[in-house]
Coordinates of C-alpha atoms in Angstrom, one line a residue:
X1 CA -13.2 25.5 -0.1
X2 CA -11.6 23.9 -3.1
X3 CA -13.0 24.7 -6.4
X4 CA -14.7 22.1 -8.0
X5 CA -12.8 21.8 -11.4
X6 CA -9.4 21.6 -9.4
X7 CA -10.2 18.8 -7.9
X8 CA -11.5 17.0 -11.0
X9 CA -8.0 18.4 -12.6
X10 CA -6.4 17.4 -9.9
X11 CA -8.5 14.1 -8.2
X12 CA -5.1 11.9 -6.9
X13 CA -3.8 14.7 -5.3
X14 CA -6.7 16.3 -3.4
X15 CA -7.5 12.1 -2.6
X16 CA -4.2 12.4 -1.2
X17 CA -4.5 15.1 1.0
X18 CA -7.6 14.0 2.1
X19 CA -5.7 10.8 3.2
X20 CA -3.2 12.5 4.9
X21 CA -5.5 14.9 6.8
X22 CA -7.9 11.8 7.4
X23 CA -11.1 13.3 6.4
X24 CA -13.4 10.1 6.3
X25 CA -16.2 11.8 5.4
X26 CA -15.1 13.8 2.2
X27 CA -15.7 11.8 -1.1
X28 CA -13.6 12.9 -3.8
X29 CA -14.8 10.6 -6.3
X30 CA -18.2 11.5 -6.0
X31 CA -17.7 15.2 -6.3
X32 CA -15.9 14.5 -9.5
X33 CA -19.0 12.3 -11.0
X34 CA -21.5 14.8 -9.4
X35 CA -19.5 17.9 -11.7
X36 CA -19.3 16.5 -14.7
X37 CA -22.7 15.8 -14.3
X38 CA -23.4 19.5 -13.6
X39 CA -21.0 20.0 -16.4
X40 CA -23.3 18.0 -18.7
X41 CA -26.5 19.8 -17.7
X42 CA -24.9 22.9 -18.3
X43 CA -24.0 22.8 -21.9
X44 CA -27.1 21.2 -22.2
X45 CA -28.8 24.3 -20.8
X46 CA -26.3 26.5 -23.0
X47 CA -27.7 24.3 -26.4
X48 CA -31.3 24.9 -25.0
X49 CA -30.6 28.4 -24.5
X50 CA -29.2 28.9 -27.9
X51 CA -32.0 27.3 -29.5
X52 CA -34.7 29.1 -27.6
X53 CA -33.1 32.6 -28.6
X54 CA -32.4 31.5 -32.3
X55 CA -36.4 30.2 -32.2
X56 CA -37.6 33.2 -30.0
X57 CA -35.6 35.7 -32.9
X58 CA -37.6 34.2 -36.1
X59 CA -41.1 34.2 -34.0
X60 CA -40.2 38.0 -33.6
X61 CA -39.4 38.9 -37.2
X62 CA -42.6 37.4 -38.6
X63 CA -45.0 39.4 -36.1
X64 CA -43.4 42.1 -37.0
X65 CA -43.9 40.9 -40.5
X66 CA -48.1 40.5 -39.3
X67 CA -47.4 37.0 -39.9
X68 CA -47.5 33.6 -37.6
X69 CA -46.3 30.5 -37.6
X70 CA -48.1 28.1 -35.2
X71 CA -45.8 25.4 -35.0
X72 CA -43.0 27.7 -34.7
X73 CA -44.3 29.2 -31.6
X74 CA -45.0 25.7 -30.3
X75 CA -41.8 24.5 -31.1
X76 CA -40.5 27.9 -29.0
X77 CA -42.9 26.7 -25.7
X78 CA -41.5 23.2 -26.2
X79 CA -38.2 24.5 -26.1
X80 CA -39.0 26.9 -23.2
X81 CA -40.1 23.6 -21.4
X82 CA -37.2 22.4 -21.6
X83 CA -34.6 24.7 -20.9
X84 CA -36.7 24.7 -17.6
X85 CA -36.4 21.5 -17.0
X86 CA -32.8 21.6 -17.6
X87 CA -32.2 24.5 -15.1
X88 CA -34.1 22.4 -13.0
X89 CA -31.8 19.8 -13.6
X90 CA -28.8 22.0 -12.4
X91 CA -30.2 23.1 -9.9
X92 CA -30.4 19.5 -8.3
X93 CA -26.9 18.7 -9.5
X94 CA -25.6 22.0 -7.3
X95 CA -27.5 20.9 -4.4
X96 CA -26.3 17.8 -4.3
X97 CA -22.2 19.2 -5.0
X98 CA -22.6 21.9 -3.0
X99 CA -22.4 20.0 0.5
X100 CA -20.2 17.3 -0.6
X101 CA -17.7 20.3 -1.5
X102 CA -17.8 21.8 2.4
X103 CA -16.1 18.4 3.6
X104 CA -12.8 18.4 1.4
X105 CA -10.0 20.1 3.2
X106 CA -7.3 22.4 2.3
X107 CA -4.1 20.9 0.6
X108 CA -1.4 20.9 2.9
X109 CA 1.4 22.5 1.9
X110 CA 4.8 20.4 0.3
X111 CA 7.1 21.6 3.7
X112 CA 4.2 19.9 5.6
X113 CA 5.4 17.1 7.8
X114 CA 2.9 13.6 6.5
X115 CA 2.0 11.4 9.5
X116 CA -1.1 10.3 11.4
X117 CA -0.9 12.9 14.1
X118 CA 1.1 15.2 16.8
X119 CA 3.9 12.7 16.6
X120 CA 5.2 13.7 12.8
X121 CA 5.4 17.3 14.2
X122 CA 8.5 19.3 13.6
X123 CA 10.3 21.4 16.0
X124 CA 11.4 24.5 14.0
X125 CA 13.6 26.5 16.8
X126 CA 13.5 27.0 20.6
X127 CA 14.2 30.5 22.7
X128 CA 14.9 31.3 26.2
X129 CA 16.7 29.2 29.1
X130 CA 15.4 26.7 31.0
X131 CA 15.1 28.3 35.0
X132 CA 16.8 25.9 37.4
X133 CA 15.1 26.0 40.5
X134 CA 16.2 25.1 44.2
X135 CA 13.0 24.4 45.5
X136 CA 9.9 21.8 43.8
X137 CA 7.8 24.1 41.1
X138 CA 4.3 24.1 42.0
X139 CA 1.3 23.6 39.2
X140 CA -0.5 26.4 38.5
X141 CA -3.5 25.3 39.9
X142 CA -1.6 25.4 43.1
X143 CA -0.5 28.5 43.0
X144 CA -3.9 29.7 41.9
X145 CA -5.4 28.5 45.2
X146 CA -2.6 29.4 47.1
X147 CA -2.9 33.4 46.2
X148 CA -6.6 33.4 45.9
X149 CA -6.3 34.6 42.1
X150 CA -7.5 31.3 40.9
X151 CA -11.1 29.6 41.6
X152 CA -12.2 26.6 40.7
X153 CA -14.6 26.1 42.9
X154 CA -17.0 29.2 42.6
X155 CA -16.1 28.8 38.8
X156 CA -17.8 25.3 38.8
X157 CA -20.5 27.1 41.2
X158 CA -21.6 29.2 38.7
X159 CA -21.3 27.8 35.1
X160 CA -20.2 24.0 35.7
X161 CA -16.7 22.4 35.4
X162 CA -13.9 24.2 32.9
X163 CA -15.1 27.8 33.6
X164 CA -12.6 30.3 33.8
X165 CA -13.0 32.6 36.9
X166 CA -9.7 34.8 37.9
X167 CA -9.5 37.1 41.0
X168 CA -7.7 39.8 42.6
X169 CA -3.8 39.5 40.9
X170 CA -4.7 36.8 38.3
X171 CA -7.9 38.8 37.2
X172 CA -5.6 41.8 36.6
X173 CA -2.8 40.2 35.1
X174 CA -5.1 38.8 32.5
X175 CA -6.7 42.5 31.7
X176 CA -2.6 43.2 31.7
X177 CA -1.6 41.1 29.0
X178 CA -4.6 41.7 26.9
X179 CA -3.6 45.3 26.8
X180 CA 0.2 44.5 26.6
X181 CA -0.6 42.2 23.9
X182 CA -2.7 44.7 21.7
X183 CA -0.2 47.4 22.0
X184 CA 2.2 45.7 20.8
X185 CA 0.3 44.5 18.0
X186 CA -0.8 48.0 16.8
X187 CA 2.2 50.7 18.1
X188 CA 4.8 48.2 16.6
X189 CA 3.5 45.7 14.3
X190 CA 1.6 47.4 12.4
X191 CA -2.5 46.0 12.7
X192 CA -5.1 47.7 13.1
X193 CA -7.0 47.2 16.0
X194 CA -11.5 46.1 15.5
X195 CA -13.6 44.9 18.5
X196 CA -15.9 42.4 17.2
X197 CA -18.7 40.8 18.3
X198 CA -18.4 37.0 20.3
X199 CA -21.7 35.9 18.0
X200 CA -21.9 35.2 14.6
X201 CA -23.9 33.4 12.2
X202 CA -24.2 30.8 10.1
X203 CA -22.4 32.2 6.9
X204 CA -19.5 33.6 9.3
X205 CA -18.6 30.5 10.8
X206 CA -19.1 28.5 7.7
X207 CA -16.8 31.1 5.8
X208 CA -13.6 30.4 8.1
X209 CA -14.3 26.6 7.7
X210 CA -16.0 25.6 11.3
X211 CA -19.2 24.7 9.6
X212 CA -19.8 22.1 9.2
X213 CA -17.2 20.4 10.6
X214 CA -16.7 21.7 13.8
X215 CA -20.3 22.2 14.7
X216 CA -20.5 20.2 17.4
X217 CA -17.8 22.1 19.4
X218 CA -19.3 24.8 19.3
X219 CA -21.9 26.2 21.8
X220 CA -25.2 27.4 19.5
X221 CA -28.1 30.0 20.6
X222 CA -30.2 28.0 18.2
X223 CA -33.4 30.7 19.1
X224 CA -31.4 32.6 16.7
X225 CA -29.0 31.0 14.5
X226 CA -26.2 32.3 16.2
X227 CA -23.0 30.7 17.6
X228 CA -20.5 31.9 20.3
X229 CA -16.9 32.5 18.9
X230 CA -14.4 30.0 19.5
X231 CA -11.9 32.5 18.1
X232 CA -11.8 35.9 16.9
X233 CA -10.9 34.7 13.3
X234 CA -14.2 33.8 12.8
X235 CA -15.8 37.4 13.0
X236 CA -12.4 39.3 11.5
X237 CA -12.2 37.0 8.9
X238 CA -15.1 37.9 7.6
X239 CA -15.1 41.5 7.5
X240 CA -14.5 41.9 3.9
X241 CA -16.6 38.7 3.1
X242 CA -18.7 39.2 -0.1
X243 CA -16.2 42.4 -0.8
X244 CA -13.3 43.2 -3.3
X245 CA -10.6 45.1 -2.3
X246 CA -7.6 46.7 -4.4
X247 CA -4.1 44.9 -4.5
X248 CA -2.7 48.1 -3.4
X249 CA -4.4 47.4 0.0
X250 CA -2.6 44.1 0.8
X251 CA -1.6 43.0 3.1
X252 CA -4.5 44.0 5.5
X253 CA -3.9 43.8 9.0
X254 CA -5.9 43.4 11.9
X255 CA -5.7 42.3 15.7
X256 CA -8.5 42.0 18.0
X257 CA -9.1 40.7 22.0
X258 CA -11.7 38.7 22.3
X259 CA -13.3 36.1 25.0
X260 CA -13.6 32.8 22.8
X261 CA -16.0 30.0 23.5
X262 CA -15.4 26.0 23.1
X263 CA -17.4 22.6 23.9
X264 CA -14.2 21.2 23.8
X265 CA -16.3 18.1 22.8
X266 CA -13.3 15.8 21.5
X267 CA -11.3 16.3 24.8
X268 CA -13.6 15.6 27.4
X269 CA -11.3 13.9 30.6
X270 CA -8.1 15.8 29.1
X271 CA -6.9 17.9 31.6
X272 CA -9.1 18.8 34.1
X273 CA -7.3 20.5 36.6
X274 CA -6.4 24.1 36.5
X275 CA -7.4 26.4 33.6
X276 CA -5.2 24.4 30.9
X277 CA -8.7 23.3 29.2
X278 CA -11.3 25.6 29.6
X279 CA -15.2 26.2 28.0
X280 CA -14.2 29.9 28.0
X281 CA -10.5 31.8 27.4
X282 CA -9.5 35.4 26.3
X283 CA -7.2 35.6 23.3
X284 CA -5.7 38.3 20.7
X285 CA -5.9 36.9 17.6
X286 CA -3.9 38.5 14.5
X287 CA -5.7 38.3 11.0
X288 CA -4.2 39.1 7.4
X289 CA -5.6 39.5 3.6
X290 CA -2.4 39.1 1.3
X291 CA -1.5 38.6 -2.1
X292 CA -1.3 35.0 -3.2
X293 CA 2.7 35.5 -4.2
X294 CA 3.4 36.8 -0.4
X295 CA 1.6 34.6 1.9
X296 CA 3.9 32.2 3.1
X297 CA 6.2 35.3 3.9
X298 CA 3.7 37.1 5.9
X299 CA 3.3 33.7 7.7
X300 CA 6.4 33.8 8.9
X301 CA 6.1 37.1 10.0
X302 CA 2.9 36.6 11.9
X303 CA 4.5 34.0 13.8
X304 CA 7.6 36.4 14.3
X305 CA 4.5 38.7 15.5
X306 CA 3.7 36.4 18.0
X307 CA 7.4 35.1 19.4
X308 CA 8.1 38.8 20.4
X309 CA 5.2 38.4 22.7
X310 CA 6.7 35.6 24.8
X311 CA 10.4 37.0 24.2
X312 CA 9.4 40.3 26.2
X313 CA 7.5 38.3 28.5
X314 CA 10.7 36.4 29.3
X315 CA 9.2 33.0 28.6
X316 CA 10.9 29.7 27.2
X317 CA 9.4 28.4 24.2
X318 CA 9.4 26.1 20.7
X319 CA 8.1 26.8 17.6
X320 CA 6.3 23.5 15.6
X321 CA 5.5 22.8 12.0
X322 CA 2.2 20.5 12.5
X323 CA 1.8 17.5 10.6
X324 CA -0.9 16.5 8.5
X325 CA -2.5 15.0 10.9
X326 CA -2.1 17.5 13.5
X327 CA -3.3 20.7 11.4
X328 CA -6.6 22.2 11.2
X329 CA -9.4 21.0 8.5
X330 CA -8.6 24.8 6.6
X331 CA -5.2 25.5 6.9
X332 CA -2.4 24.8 4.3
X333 CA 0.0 25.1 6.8
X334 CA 0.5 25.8 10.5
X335 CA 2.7 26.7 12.9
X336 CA 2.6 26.0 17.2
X337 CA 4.0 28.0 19.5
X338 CA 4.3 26.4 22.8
X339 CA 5.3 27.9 26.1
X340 CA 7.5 25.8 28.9
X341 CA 5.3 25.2 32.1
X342 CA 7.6 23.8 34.5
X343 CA 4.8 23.2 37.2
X344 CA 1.8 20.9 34.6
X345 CA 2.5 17.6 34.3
X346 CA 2.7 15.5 31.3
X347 CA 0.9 12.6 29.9
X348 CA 3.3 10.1 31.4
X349 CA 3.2 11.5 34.7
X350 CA 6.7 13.4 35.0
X351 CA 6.7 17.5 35.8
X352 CA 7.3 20.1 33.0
X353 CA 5.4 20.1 29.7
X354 CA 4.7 22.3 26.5
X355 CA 1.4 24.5 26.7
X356 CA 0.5 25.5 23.3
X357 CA -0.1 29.4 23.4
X358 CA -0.5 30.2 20.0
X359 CA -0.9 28.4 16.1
X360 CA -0.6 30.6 13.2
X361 CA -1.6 29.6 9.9
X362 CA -2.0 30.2 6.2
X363 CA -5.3 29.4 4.6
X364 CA -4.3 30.0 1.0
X365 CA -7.7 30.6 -1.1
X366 CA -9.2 28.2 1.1
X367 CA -11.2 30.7 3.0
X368 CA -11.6 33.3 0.9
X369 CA -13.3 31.0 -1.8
X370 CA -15.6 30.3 1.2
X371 CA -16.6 33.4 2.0
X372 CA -15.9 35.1 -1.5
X373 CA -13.3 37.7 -0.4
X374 CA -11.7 38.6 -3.8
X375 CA -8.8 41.8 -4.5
X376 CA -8.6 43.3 -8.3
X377 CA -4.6 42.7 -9.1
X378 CA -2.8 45.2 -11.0
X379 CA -3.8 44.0 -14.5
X380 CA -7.6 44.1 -13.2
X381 CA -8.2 40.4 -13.3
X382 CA -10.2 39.4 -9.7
X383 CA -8.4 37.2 -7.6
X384 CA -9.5 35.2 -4.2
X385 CA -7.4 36.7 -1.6
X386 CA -5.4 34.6 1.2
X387 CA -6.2 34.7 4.5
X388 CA -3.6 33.8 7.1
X389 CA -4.2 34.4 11.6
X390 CA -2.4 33.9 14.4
X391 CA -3.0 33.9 18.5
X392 CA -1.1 36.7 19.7
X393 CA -1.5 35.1 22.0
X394 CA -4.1 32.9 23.7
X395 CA -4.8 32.9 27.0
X396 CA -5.0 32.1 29.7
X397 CA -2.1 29.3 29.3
X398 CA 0.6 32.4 28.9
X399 CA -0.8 32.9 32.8
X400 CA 0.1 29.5 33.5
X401 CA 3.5 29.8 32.3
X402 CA 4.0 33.1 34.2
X403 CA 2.6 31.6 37.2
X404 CA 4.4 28.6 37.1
X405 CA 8.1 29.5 35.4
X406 CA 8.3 32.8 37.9
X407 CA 7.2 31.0 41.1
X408 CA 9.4 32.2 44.1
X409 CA 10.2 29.8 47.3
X410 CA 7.7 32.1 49.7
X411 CA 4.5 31.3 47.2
X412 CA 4.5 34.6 45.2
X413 CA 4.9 35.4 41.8
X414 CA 7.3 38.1 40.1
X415 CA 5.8 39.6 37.4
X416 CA 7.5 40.3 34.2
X417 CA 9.0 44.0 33.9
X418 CA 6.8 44.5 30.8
X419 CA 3.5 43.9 32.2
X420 CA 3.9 46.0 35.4
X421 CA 3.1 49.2 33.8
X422 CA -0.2 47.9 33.1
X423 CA -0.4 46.7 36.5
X424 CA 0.2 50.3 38.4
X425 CA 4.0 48.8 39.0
X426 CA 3.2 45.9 41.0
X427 CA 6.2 43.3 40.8
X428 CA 4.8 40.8 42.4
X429 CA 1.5 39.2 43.7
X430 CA 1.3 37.5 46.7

């Protein structure tokens, strides 16, 4: 969340980002006339205040003289009325600046692509060859159904359309690289590992940004007030909300697993086959609190974080700056990592196409302002910390591209060297 007198400070700018992100329903005009009216009641209330203590000072020294003054004290309960009235008055001007505050987004960083949508995104760097193969690659969903490890069918059977159910070899190479993944993340990049919970509530998933906006993707236990994850940010994130920690602490680093929940209400007809878009996904997700003057470094290092993943894994991928119109409602910047899956098909109907299996991003204050995270700098002034995550990564699209980018002619799958120790040294299924 943007503070209030920032965006009076700075109204053509924050209009601007709004534009570019294409946030119709933030009003940046009306904030700014709805704070200086707070602004106005306040030093109103200040005056009031002033004068009630000044009035409330002289009543005192003439009791304790054993004298009155009648229309003094009336003059202190006229006054008294009104400094009530005028705290009444701001009261009603924060309720109504409050809510109109929770739609403005974060400003996009100045390296940030501007355009309308996924089209003004940048491709930063590609890894890993292309595998030429001498027979047709099948889609994953084939494959699935071929080895039994994939089914749709039972999956629809017991929750509906776009629930994930794995079996035998693709049950276990999921549990595989959720292990291979954390490891990783905690022998060698340094997090520290926390199991969360897959509920949270309101003040959780409003303090990583997907209240109110995203409410209606998520799936709600309204008995309770509680919502189902649809990331692990939501819960890490907020570990430290309401806290100050010491500089000296920064960067904090955490990873987590964690099955993640989405409506995917906007993308309903989008990919239905296979387990490309899902209600239900497993992901280790990568979380930092830094220092405002290191953030953007540590971003590039949590992405880093998450290339290694697919490098071991031996996968082909891109990296992608988002544009504005691409990146999420909180983040100042973002980075896509997207994994080649020989065997999907793309929009226009030809074979091959990028899966994105992880976006990384830095919130700046955004979040932390939100959920009033704050560190004590060196010369003791309190600061709002960044907050920065990452997929490290998400699945189960990394499946898919194993699946599909180590196919063999006879059906089977190899699977990577790195994941076999967690799979009792099976190199292949099927």
């Amino acid at each position: 969340m943007l503070d209030p007198k920032f965006i009076v400070e700075n109204r053509d700018r924050v209009k601007q980002a709004v534009a570019h992100k294409r946030e119709k329903r933030a009003n940046v005009d009306l904030i700014c006339e709805l704070y200086e009216k707070r602004k106005k009641a306040q030093q109103q209330l200040d005056a009031l205040n002033h004068e009630r203590k000044t009035i409330s000072e002289d009543v005192g020294k003439l009791r304790k003289a054993g004298k009155g003054d009648p229309a003094l004290e009336a003059k202190a309960r006229e006054v008294g009325d009104r400094v009530s009235a005028a705290e009444k008055e701001m009261r009603e001007a924060d309720a109504k600046l409050e809510p109109e505050l929770h739609w403005v987004p974060n400003l996009p960083h100045e390296s940030v692509p501007v355009a309308e949508d996924a089209s003004g995104n940048k491709v930063v760097r590609t890894w890993g060859e292309r595998r030429k193969f001498d027979f047709k690659p099948k889609p994953h969903w084939d494959i699935g159904k071929d080895l039994d490890i994939i089914d749709e069918e039972r999956g629809t059977k017991l929750a509906g359309s776009n629930w994930l159910l794995l079996k035998k070899g693709g049950a276990l190479m999921e549990r595989a690289l959720i292990s291979f993944m954390l490891d990783m993340h905690v022998r060698e990049h340094g997090y520290v590992e926390v199991w969360p919970p897959v509920l949270a509530n309101r003040a959780s998933m409003f303090g990583t940004g997907q209240i109110p906006k995203l409410e209606d993707d998520m799936y709600r236990l309204r008995d309770d007030e509680l919502w189902l994850i649809p990331t692990a940010e939501v819960p890490v994130t907020n570990l430290y909300r309401d806290e100050v920690r010491k500089a000296a602490e920064l960067p904090i680093c955490h990873t987590a697993y964690s099955t993640c929940y989405r409506r995917e209400a906007g993308a309903y007809g989008r990919d239905t086959r296979g387990i490309m878009r899902i209600h239900q996904f497993d992901k280790v997700e990568m979380v930092k609190w830094t220092h405002p003057d290191k953030s953007w470094d540590e971003l590039e290092k949590l992405v880093a974080n998450a290339e290694d993943v697919l490098q071991r894994l031996g996968l082909e991928y891109r990296v992608v700056c988002l544009s504005t119109g691409d990146m999420s409602f909180a983040s100042a910047k973002t980075y896509d990592i997207e994994a080649w899956a020989p065997g999907c098909y793309a929009a226009d109907g030809s074979q091959g196409r990028w899966l994105e299996v992880s976006s990384c991003s830095n919130f700046t204050d955004f979040q932390a302002r939100r959920m009033n995270t704050r560190f004590r700098d060196a010369d003791g002034k309190m600061r709002h910390a960044h907050t920065l995550n990452g997929s490290g990564t998400a699945l189960p699209r990394v499946v898919i591209a194993i699946l599909e980018n180590f196919q063999n002619a006879d059906g089977s799958v190899t699977v990577p060297e790195v994941l076999r120790p967690y799979l009792g040294g099976l190199a292949r299924v099927g």
